[in-house]
């Protein structure tokens, strides 16, 4: 212990003797670690932001659309035949691990309040939809079952719609707005959700009871036809099973035979999450590549400068050996020097990386998450780089012949 | 008893095509407590013998027994141990570690012996006092005169209380005044501490400090004779007289 402490002290002294040289040697490690810390922080921040965005869709949601999407991405069977009904979705609610179901129908409409108007999409929804899709109130109340049953003319407004129809400070609750000249009473305004992953403003929306939409606003060729059905699963691990069950039940109900295409599309939210995780995984791999390359370059720099140092101090090594230093003493001395350089560089790199991430998040408005986990790993790795690349020069020094070292010019 | 027993030491350096025969068969016995001077022309093999005696180098052939141990068969670590515990070196060019204080230079052998730091410091300070350098312990080698540097080297050699001190031209880089001081110090270690001393010198006056002079030529021992009582050094005379 005493020996190690002394060796570390000597290493610090020798490195501080060549400040510029030590600093330049550290640079590779500093840049590598700094870049990795900054990029990991930004990457994790971005990942969290995307995850939060995905979560605005709801949790463990399986969505069913009428019509199928063929290989070329064109949706078929839409518009013509009615392929999905509220009865279908109600039936799916009986599947195991399904906690809630809901459905909606959408139409683009002009909505008017006094002398203002706004073009938005109106959604006829059932209560289950609002729960599954995680809509919460900013003010007022949600629909109640009697609104649905009685096809009441009540409406919920998204934040963007409120902003465009009402003056700042003006109370929307209780106001009357008109859709297709039908007066609706505003019962609630919704908490903002922001943009979805495709960049669509999720708050540019209004909700009315499904029954109202069906009977009074949209009109329908077929009672019960819906634009989309939503199911929430008990837990993420059941989602694949539920999605498969949905497919099976719907094919049965729609009397689709074995070789025929589905006339509906099932979308599993987990797939979106997996897709996103895949992206962040490849990003992590790229980071890892950048990190290893820069640590490699930094390590080679350390090895290079250590080889120079061994040559410069050959006589010193000889003197130490003459007074009784063993191979392991010399080995330890140079190894400690390498680790001090790399660990110190790693430490500075961590500090710079954290600062860089903070600056980036301030200027660019990116969210960043700085995890102590990644800091420890980066620091540990840089210390390891010191051991690895210090080993060769240190070993070379320790294998010097005492008399040759002493005689070295 | 014999501290050093060498038989037929041969050292050959192969320089590509030709071989350099630095030692061609040196046999030598030195008794504990002796003070021996080795003389001879440049290139005669004096330093080569010293390096082998100091376990810094190994002979091409021949045997070397130090303090009853056959050193020729030992590995690098055991040799380092022997250098640390039994031998103190004094070199012509001092061989102090630059930009390191006198005290730390003297501490070095104790450090590698694994002695606690406080004890190292105390012993180093005492050794520096003994060579008359009290108060200079914080000086770097570059801040000391040649004679003072050589005294630091002697302090480093004696701090471990070795049984053998090997000095290869210890006064080679010093003027006559400093040379005398260094030699006085070495002979004191011999007479008072009973350390065995082997020194190499070109100067007959320095050789006069020894009890025995070995003369080498072309890698062999030419003569090996005691220094006549009448030629003994002034210091020894003084001490004998006082
Ligand atoms: N590392 C070496 N490689 C090749 N030859 C060597 C080496 N070391 C010594 N020699 C040769 O060995 C011979 C003896 O050298 P040594 O250093 O022992 O002489 P010396 O008696 O100490 O001389 P000086 O009085 O000049 O110091 C010389 O001829 C020298 O050239
Ligand atoms: Mg010589």
XYZ file of C-alpha atoms and ligand atoms in Angstrom:
683
model
C 0.000 0.000 0.000
C 2.780 2.307 1.035
C 4.574 1.290 -2.131
C 1.571 1.962 -4.327
C 0.865 5.328 -2.726
C 4.467 6.382 -3.191
C 4.441 5.169 -6.781
C 1.308 7.176 -7.524
C 2.920 10.223 -5.949
C 6.047 9.815 -8.057
C 3.900 9.352 -11.165
C 2.055 12.593 -10.465
C 5.323 14.399 -9.937
C 6.820 13.119 -13.167
C 3.682 13.939 -15.147
C 3.490 17.440 -13.716
C 7.101 17.913 -14.734
C 6.007 17.567 -18.363
C 2.668 19.345 -18.156
C 2.156 20.078 -21.820
C 3.263 16.636 -22.854
C 0.949 14.970 -20.337
C -1.947 17.192 -21.357
C -1.461 16.422 -25.039
C -1.222 12.735 -24.268
C -4.468 12.904 -22.356
C -6.189 14.720 -25.180
C -7.166 11.576 -27.050
C -8.792 10.101 -23.961
C -10.381 13.431 -23.023
C -11.961 13.855 -26.454
C -13.074 10.241 -26.625
C -14.645 10.130 -23.194
C -16.054 13.648 -23.518
C -17.704 12.877 -26.845
C -19.163 9.642 -25.575
C -20.545 11.166 -22.390
C -22.076 14.066 -24.304
C -23.544 11.840 -26.987
C -24.883 9.271 -24.537
C -26.523 12.035 -22.525
C -28.118 13.547 -25.594
C -29.066 10.134 -26.943
C -30.663 9.060 -23.694
C -32.496 12.356 -23.499
C -33.801 11.890 -27.016
C -34.792 8.314 -26.237
C -36.706 9.398 -23.172
C -38.426 12.098 -25.180
C -39.473 9.609 -27.857
C -40.667 7.190 -25.196
C -42.718 9.927 -23.594
C -44.144 10.712 -27.017
C -45.024 7.088 -27.590
C -46.654 7.025 -24.172
C -48.959 9.901 -25.142
C -50.677 7.398 -27.399
C -51.622 5.426 -24.300
C -50.168 2.382 -22.619
C -50.226 -1.116 -24.104
C -52.558 -0.078 -26.875
C -53.573 -2.311 -29.762
C -55.260 -0.475 -32.592
C -57.500 -2.026 -35.243
C -58.233 -0.255 -38.514
C -60.699 -1.319 -41.164
C -59.105 -2.388 -44.434
C -55.778 -4.089 -44.819
C -52.457 -2.674 -45.783
C -50.862 -4.676 -48.564
C -47.214 -5.129 -49.216
C -46.799 -1.884 -51.120
C -48.295 0.001 -48.196
C -51.577 0.843 -49.947
C -54.609 0.415 -47.801
C -57.260 -1.633 -49.479
C -60.898 -2.215 -48.714
C -61.381 1.249 -47.312
C -64.253 3.500 -48.201
C -66.269 0.769 -49.861
C -67.516 -2.015 -47.687
C -67.894 -1.482 -43.998
C -65.366 -3.825 -42.489
C -65.130 -2.883 -38.828
C -67.945 -2.229 -36.402
C -68.381 -1.300 -32.785
C -69.824 -4.763 -32.274
C -66.519 -6.276 -33.423
C -64.641 -4.274 -30.851
C -67.119 -5.032 -28.107
C -66.640 -8.707 -28.841
C -62.857 -8.285 -28.678
C -63.323 -6.836 -25.195
C -64.125 -10.350 -24.007
C -60.662 -11.636 -24.941
C -58.343 -12.536 -22.053
C -55.927 -9.815 -20.844
C -57.909 -7.048 -22.532
C -58.704 -4.434 -19.888
C -60.575 -1.855 -21.918
C -61.927 -1.200 -25.394
C -62.984 1.900 -27.263
C -63.546 3.155 -30.782
C -63.766 6.303 -32.792
C -64.846 7.788 -36.092
C -63.206 10.790 -37.531
C -64.182 13.493 -39.972
C -62.659 16.797 -40.970
C -64.979 19.679 -40.099
C -65.221 23.382 -39.735
C -65.895 24.395 -36.139
C -67.264 27.823 -35.333
C -67.396 29.886 -32.180
C -68.995 33.295 -32.568
C -67.044 34.979 -35.337
C -64.084 32.606 -35.279
C -63.728 29.359 -37.058
C -61.160 26.614 -37.250
C -60.705 23.606 -39.460
C -60.072 20.522 -37.395
C -60.999 16.895 -37.126
C -63.946 15.777 -35.088
C -63.847 12.383 -33.437
C -66.903 10.518 -32.327
C -65.691 8.473 -29.404
C -66.860 6.211 -26.605
C -65.603 6.563 -23.030
C -63.187 3.656 -23.407
C -61.402 5.544 -26.155
C -60.635 8.485 -23.885
C -59.287 6.167 -21.180
C -57.183 4.034 -23.482
C -55.723 6.962 -25.369
C -54.839 8.621 -22.107
C -56.758 11.874 -22.622
C -57.004 13.933 -19.495
C -58.805 17.149 -18.760
C -57.411 20.590 -18.505
C -60.749 21.974 -17.298
C -64.400 20.905 -17.125
C -65.639 17.304 -17.294
C -65.341 14.308 -19.566
C -68.441 12.784 -21.173
C -70.622 10.632 -19.006
C -72.398 7.489 -20.124
C -75.745 9.293 -20.487
C -74.171 11.665 -23.024
C -73.254 8.637 -25.096
C -76.608 6.913 -24.608
C -78.635 10.028 -25.375
C -76.415 11.229 -28.220
C -76.081 14.573 -26.438
C -74.616 17.522 -28.240
C -71.610 17.947 -25.937
C -68.041 18.449 -27.015
C -64.467 18.250 -25.666
C -61.921 20.598 -27.220
C -58.222 19.990 -27.744
C -55.783 22.675 -26.707
C -55.044 23.894 -30.250
C -58.738 24.266 -30.989
C -59.326 26.181 -27.753
C -56.434 28.482 -28.621
C -57.881 29.209 -32.043
C -61.536 29.611 -31.122
C -61.287 31.483 -27.849
C -59.511 34.628 -26.785
C -56.859 34.310 -24.133
C -58.558 34.266 -20.749
C -61.941 33.561 -22.253
C -63.647 30.593 -20.595
C -64.448 27.813 -23.031
C -66.387 25.636 -20.605
C -70.138 26.048 -21.141
C -69.662 27.947 -24.395
C -71.500 26.920 -27.510
C -69.656 25.983 -30.674
C -71.148 24.918 -33.978
C -70.276 21.906 -36.100
C -72.064 21.744 -39.425
C -74.371 24.323 -37.944
C -75.288 22.045 -35.032
C -74.752 23.738 -31.662
C -72.586 21.844 -29.173
C -71.984 22.703 -25.549
C -68.302 22.606 -24.493
C -68.111 20.406 -21.365
C -64.349 20.118 -21.105
C -61.013 21.179 -22.494
C -58.206 18.650 -22.775
C -54.703 18.697 -21.402
C -52.100 19.171 -24.148
C -50.310 16.121 -25.545
C -48.000 17.784 -28.050
C -46.888 16.316 -31.339
C -46.854 12.631 -32.089
C -43.872 10.792 -33.571
C -45.028 11.656 -37.111
C -45.155 15.348 -36.262
C -48.925 15.643 -36.172
C -50.419 18.032 -33.630
C -52.363 15.715 -31.358
C -54.174 18.624 -29.740
C -55.787 19.796 -32.973
C -58.878 17.699 -32.294
C -62.378 17.772 -30.828
C -64.350 14.892 -29.351
C -68.083 14.277 -29.374
C -69.958 11.181 -28.242
C -69.813 8.384 -30.803
C -73.600 8.131 -30.903
C -73.910 11.844 -31.630
C -71.382 11.628 -34.410
C -73.092 8.642 -35.917
C -76.638 9.958 -35.797
C -76.321 13.730 -36.060
C -72.995 14.826 -37.516
C -71.413 12.351 -39.856
C -74.364 10.344 -40.964
C -73.678 6.768 -41.817
C -74.440 4.186 -44.372
C -74.200 1.507 -41.805
C -74.878 1.791 -38.093
C -71.891 0.841 -35.979
C -69.178 1.321 -38.583
C -66.081 2.789 -36.971
C -62.830 4.420 -38.062
C -60.628 2.674 -35.580
C -60.907 0.360 -32.593
C -58.677 0.457 -29.557
C -57.867 -2.204 -26.970
C -55.614 -1.932 -23.990
C -53.774 -4.985 -22.756
C -53.173 -5.810 -19.135
C -49.402 -5.685 -19.502
C -46.826 -5.397 -22.289
C -46.071 -9.124 -22.206
C -49.638 -9.971 -23.255
C -49.721 -7.632 -26.223
C -48.487 -10.071 -28.836
C -50.962 -12.639 -27.656
C -53.845 -10.153 -27.650
C -52.905 -8.941 -31.137
C -52.941 -12.532 -32.388
C -56.292 -13.190 -30.704
C -57.739 -10.036 -32.258
C -56.702 -11.238 -35.687
C -58.166 -14.674 -35.154
C -61.498 -13.419 -33.788
C -61.917 -10.784 -36.486
C -61.158 -13.229 -39.311
C -63.754 -15.527 -37.805
C -66.360 -12.807 -37.433
C -65.702 -11.462 -40.912
C -65.793 -14.976 -42.348
C -62.408 -14.658 -44.003
C -61.203 -17.975 -45.323
C -57.683 -19.347 -44.916
C -56.043 -17.909 -48.023
C -57.842 -14.573 -48.085
C -56.291 -11.327 -46.897
C -57.475 -9.660 -43.718
C -59.968 -6.842 -44.204
C -58.550 -5.068 -41.188
C -55.180 -4.019 -39.834
C -53.942 -4.655 -36.306
C -51.270 -2.350 -34.965
C -49.387 -3.249 -31.819
C -47.927 -0.316 -29.899
C -45.109 -2.569 -28.774
C -43.885 -2.673 -32.383
C -43.459 1.085 -32.351
C -41.557 0.847 -29.089
C -39.406 -1.959 -30.498
C -38.732 0.052 -33.629
C -37.614 2.958 -31.512
C -35.494 0.693 -29.336
C -33.901 -0.711 -32.474
C -32.944 2.789 -33.577
C -31.452 3.636 -30.234
C -29.635 0.314 -30.222
C -27.913 1.047 -33.496
C -27.134 4.501 -32.200
C -25.566 2.917 -29.114
C -23.497 0.634 -31.333
C -22.256 3.594 -33.315
C -21.369 5.397 -30.108
C -19.509 2.343 -28.948
C -17.536 2.305 -32.188
C -16.672 5.993 -31.830
C -15.713 5.456 -28.207
C -13.503 2.475 -28.889
C -11.743 4.186 -31.762
C -11.005 7.305 -29.753
C -9.936 5.298 -26.718
C -7.737 3.215 -29.010
C -6.148 6.338 -30.445
C -5.769 7.792 -26.951
C -4.260 4.543 -25.735
C -1.736 4.461 -28.548
C -0.808 8.035 -27.656
C -0.200 6.962 -24.078
C 1.860 3.997 -25.197
C 3.913 6.213 -27.469
C 4.699 8.800 -24.833
C 5.466 6.098 -22.300
C 7.945 4.467 -24.662
C 9.625 7.849 -25.020
C 9.617 8.224 -21.265
C 11.149 4.774 -20.738
C 13.941 5.651 -23.156
C 14.534 9.034 -21.545
C 14.650 7.532 -18.108
C 16.658 4.436 -18.875
C 19.469 5.559 -16.585
C 17.015 6.282 -13.821
C 15.650 2.773 -14.236
C 19.217 1.474 -14.011
C 19.830 3.432 -10.810
C 16.613 2.116 -9.290
C 17.559 -1.425 -10.209
C 21.066 -0.973 -8.796
C 19.685 -0.020 -5.395
C 17.302 -2.963 -5.347
C 14.202 -2.257 -7.447
C 12.721 -5.486 -8.729
C 11.034 -5.947 -12.070
C 7.617 -5.562 -10.547
C 8.593 -2.221 -8.986
C 9.607 -0.807 -12.362
C 6.570 -2.362 -14.024
C 4.273 -0.842 -11.433
C 5.872 2.567 -11.738
C 5.257 2.885 -15.470
C 1.890 1.201 -15.313
C 0.760 3.645 -12.651
C 1.977 6.499 -14.815
C -0.087 5.218 -17.734
C -3.172 4.763 -15.577
C -2.767 8.179 -13.989
C -2.644 9.750 -17.464
C -5.622 7.805 -18.779
C -7.769 7.993 -15.647
C -7.066 11.695 -15.266
C -7.877 12.153 -18.936
C -11.040 10.136 -18.424
C -12.029 12.315 -15.486
C -11.513 15.500 -17.461
C -13.374 13.892 -20.361
C -16.347 13.147 -18.117
C -16.428 16.730 -16.887
C -16.175 18.109 -20.431
C -18.774 15.646 -21.699
C -21.255 16.621 -18.991
C -20.612 20.298 -19.653
C -20.992 19.718 -23.391
C -24.291 17.927 -22.893
C -25.560 20.773 -20.730
C -24.523 23.355 -23.296
C -26.094 21.343 -26.109
C -29.360 21.011 -24.240
C -29.403 24.712 -23.427
C -28.629 25.936 -26.907
C -30.362 23.384 -29.052
C -33.210 22.749 -26.658
C -32.526 19.021 -26.673
C -33.287 17.175 -23.532
C -30.271 15.414 -22.036
C -30.044 12.756 -19.391
C -26.676 12.439 -17.702
C -26.436 9.049 -16.059
C -23.789 8.368 -13.431
C -23.765 4.888 -14.897
C -22.268 6.019 -18.191
C -19.834 8.288 -16.361
C -18.489 5.409 -14.283
C -18.222 3.138 -17.292
C -16.390 5.766 -19.330
C -14.032 6.489 -16.466
C -13.414 2.819 -15.804
C -12.738 2.148 -19.451
C -10.247 4.956 -19.729
C -8.387 3.585 -16.704
C -8.389 0.162 -18.359
C -6.976 1.706 -21.511
C -4.095 2.964 -19.381
C -3.427 -0.515 -18.031
C -3.660 -2.093 -21.461
C -1.489 0.353 -23.346
C 0.873 0.932 -20.433
C 1.639 -2.748 -20.125
C 3.967 -2.962 -23.095
C 6.203 0.029 -22.245
C 6.172 -0.860 -18.546
C 7.134 -4.418 -19.305
C 9.852 -3.205 -21.624
C 11.244 -0.994 -18.860
C 11.107 -3.763 -16.273
C 13.012 -6.171 -18.524
C 15.986 -3.874 -18.920
C 19.276 -5.297 -17.847
C 20.521 -3.289 -14.819
C 23.981 -2.698 -16.228
C 22.754 -1.825 -19.715
C 20.285 0.624 -18.226
C 22.945 2.213 -16.026
C 25.335 2.583 -18.943
C 22.683 4.023 -21.261
C 23.755 7.310 -22.797
C 36.110 -15.303 6.367
C 35.904 -14.787 2.606
C 33.232 -12.388 1.543
C 33.976 -12.629 -2.158
C 35.214 -15.724 -3.941
C 35.497 -15.541 -7.732
C 36.813 -18.347 -9.886
C 37.774 -18.004 -13.534
C 35.466 -15.137 -14.376
C 35.199 -14.733 -18.120
C 33.216 -11.989 -19.792
C 32.956 -11.924 -23.549
C 30.955 -9.376 -25.510
C 30.128 -10.475 -28.995
C 30.124 -7.483 -31.299
C 28.800 -8.960 -34.485
C 31.757 -10.745 -36.143
C 34.355 -10.219 -33.438
C 34.294 -11.034 -29.757
C 35.547 -8.595 -27.136
C 37.174 -10.440 -24.260
C 36.665 -8.070 -21.354
C 37.665 -10.694 -18.757
C 39.778 -13.715 -19.628
C 39.752 -15.604 -16.352
C 39.780 -13.635 -13.154
C 40.037 -15.430 -9.832
C 39.790 -13.343 -6.725
C 39.157 -13.742 -3.026
C 38.356 -10.837 -0.758
C 37.994 -11.215 2.976
C 35.358 -9.388 4.948
C 36.663 -6.066 6.244
C 39.250 -5.564 3.518
C 39.714 -2.361 1.569
C 40.838 -3.266 -1.934
C 41.814 -1.010 -4.814
C 41.706 -2.190 -8.401
C 43.975 -0.416 -10.839
C 44.903 -0.845 -14.447
C 44.844 0.734 -17.835
C 41.648 1.874 -19.442
C 39.813 -1.064 -20.952
C 41.592 -3.614 -18.773
C 38.294 -4.871 -17.351
C 38.069 -3.125 -13.984
C 34.510 -1.939 -14.371
C 33.488 -5.284 -15.781
C 34.752 -7.011 -12.622
C 33.020 -4.443 -10.423
C 29.699 -4.885 -12.198
C 29.881 -8.633 -11.745
C 30.849 -8.247 -8.081
C 27.885 -5.882 -7.689
C 25.438 -8.376 -9.226
C 24.613 -5.826 -11.916
C 26.027 -8.077 -14.587
C 26.640 -11.793 -14.945
C 29.863 -13.419 -16.161
C 29.943 -15.420 -19.382
C 31.539 -18.217 -17.384
C 33.095 -18.730 -13.978
C 31.571 -18.667 -10.529
C 30.984 -15.949 -8.010
C 30.210 -16.563 -4.386
C 29.148 -13.577 -2.308
C 28.844 -14.011 1.453
C 28.628 -17.782 1.002
C 25.932 -17.638 -1.679
C 26.600 -18.786 -5.231
C 25.279 -15.760 -7.028
C 25.787 -17.079 -10.575
C 22.661 -19.214 -10.354
C 20.268 -16.599 -9.006
C 17.399 -14.949 -10.887
C 16.814 -11.241 -11.407
C 14.630 -10.791 -8.322
C 17.056 -12.489 -5.943
C 19.897 -10.432 -7.398
C 17.879 -7.258 -6.824
C 17.442 -8.369 -3.224
C 21.159 -8.938 -2.796
C 21.987 -5.537 -4.296
C 19.466 -3.995 -1.959
C 20.614 -5.716 1.232
C 24.302 -6.467 0.893
C 25.782 -3.968 -1.546
C 26.157 -0.218 -1.747
C 27.295 1.412 -4.992
C 29.264 4.585 -5.544
C 29.756 5.547 -9.182
C 32.106 7.909 -10.939
C 29.183 9.931 -12.300
C 27.252 9.805 -8.994
C 24.119 8.326 -10.596
C 21.617 10.235 -8.520
C 18.051 10.550 -9.770
C 17.664 14.051 -11.174
C 15.016 16.502 -9.945
C 14.614 14.465 -6.790
C 15.788 15.661 -3.404
C 18.908 14.357 -1.691
C 16.785 12.771 1.007
C 14.586 10.973 -1.481
C 17.643 9.724 -3.345
C 19.026 8.314 -0.117
C 15.656 6.802 0.758
C 15.461 4.874 -2.493
C 17.020 1.556 -1.339
C 14.876 1.640 1.816
C 11.786 2.269 -0.295
C 12.416 -0.848 -2.345
C 13.046 -2.778 0.827
C 9.513 -1.895 1.912
C 10.411 0.018 5.060
C 7.690 2.354 6.404
C 7.939 5.863 5.045
C 8.669 7.574 8.372
C 11.492 5.197 9.131
C 12.883 5.710 5.626
C 13.020 9.437 6.195
C 14.653 9.164 9.601
C 17.325 6.759 8.340
C 17.983 8.883 5.241
C 18.416 12.026 7.335
C 20.836 10.247 9.638
C 22.851 8.970 6.668
C 23.020 12.476 5.196
C 24.235 13.760 8.560
C 26.953 11.147 8.593
C 28.312 12.369 5.260
C 28.183 15.967 6.461
C 25.156 17.048 4.449
C 22.759 17.901 7.261
C 20.580 20.770 6.031
C 20.985 19.836 2.371
C 18.344 17.119 2.367
C 15.927 19.154 0.245
C 18.466 20.026 -2.430
C 18.222 18.473 -5.855
C 21.404 16.965 -7.356
C 21.675 19.928 -9.725
C 21.873 22.234 -6.712
C 24.854 20.401 -5.223
C 28.555 20.409 -6.057
C 30.180 17.278 -7.444
C 31.706 16.429 -4.073
C 28.361 16.933 -2.365
C 26.605 14.790 -4.938
C 29.115 12.028 -4.366
C 28.472 12.321 -0.633
C 24.759 11.894 -1.265
C 25.652 8.792 -3.253
C 27.735 7.507 -0.320
C 24.826 8.201 2.036
C 22.592 6.184 -0.289
C 25.169 3.369 -0.295
C 25.551 3.209 3.467
C 21.932 3.833 4.504
C 21.099 0.136 4.266
C 24.200 -0.883 6.254
C 25.591 -3.098 3.488
C 28.481 -5.476 3.996
C 30.089 -4.472 0.722
C 30.658 -1.089 -0.861
C 31.692 -1.002 -4.487
C 33.104 2.272 -5.729
C 34.037 2.545 -9.414
C 36.308 5.580 -9.730
C 34.475 7.432 -6.956
C 36.854 10.376 -7.240
C 37.177 10.339 -11.018
C 35.120 13.492 -11.448
C 36.358 15.356 -8.367
C 39.238 17.681 -7.562
C 41.939 16.620 -5.078
C 40.305 18.296 -2.057
C 36.925 16.673 -2.673
C 38.656 13.405 -3.532
C 40.379 13.384 -0.187
C 37.115 14.015 1.641
C 35.381 11.193 -0.205
C 38.226 8.779 0.436
C 38.298 9.708 4.118
C 34.651 8.919 4.308
C 35.057 5.565 2.592
C 38.010 4.535 4.743
C 36.028 5.522 7.838
C 33.247 3.191 6.748
C 35.879 0.506 6.380
C 37.600 1.015 9.713
C 34.625 1.997 11.855
C 31.691 0.155 10.301
C 33.756 -2.836 9.136
C 32.297 -2.536 5.667
C 34.298 -4.244 2.957
C 35.301 -1.782 0.280
C 36.368 -2.425 -3.282
C 37.260 0.619 -5.297
C 38.556 1.242 -8.768
C 40.937 4.094 -9.379
C 43.482 5.385 -11.855
C 45.295 7.484 -9.267
C 48.080 5.905 -7.193
C 47.440 8.365 -4.326
C 43.867 7.142 -4.047
C 45.027 3.528 -4.171
C 47.199 4.274 -1.168
C 44.062 4.450 0.969
C 43.533 0.717 0.425
C 45.148 -2.260 2.133
C 45.576 -4.193 -1.051
C 46.018 -3.239 -4.675
C 44.992 -5.450 -7.564
C 46.339 -4.484 -10.963
C 44.588 -5.642 -14.100
C 45.676 -5.821 -17.705
C 43.749 -7.061 -20.724
C 41.156 -8.883 -18.688
C 43.436 -10.708 -16.282
C 44.960 -9.904 -12.901
C 48.546 -8.799 -13.368
C 49.461 -8.373 -9.715
C 47.765 -8.557 -6.335
C 49.812 -7.200 -3.442
C 49.260 -5.558 -0.078
C 50.011 -1.864 0.273
C 53.269 -1.455 2.185
C 52.831 -0.255 5.737
C 55.049 2.734 5.050
C 52.892 3.797 2.126
C 49.671 3.713 4.085
C 47.446 6.730 3.707
C 47.841 9.803 5.901
C 44.381 9.334 7.337
C 45.050 5.799 8.400
C 48.332 6.999 9.896
C 46.585 9.777 11.751
C 43.970 7.450 13.138
C 46.599 4.908 14.047
C 48.566 7.611 15.723
C 45.623 9.312 17.399
N 28.641 -3.435 -23.112
C 29.820 -3.687 -23.727
N 29.812 -4.100 -24.979
C 30.972 -4.354 -25.611
N 32.163 -4.231 -25.060
C 32.203 -3.821 -23.809
C 31.032 -3.507 -23.067
N 31.407 -3.121 -21.826
C 32.742 -3.155 -21.807
N 33.230 -3.577 -22.976
C 34.632 -3.782 -23.316
O 35.225 -4.523 -22.288
C 36.548 -4.076 -22.031
C 36.678 -3.756 -20.561
O 35.856 -2.665 -20.251
P 35.778 -2.022 -18.813
O 34.707 -1.021 -18.797
O 35.714 -3.105 -17.806
O 37.168 -1.289 -18.722
P 37.758 -0.424 -17.532
O 38.947 -1.143 -17.047
O 36.714 -0.130 -16.542
O 38.187 0.881 -18.284
P 38.147 2.412 -17.765
O 39.296 2.579 -16.872
O 38.284 3.203 -18.997
O 36.836 2.592 -17.088
C 36.762 -2.882 -22.915
O 37.545 -3.282 -24.015
C 35.390 -2.478 -23.358
O 35.438 -1.970 -24.660
Mg 35.711 1.623 -15.861
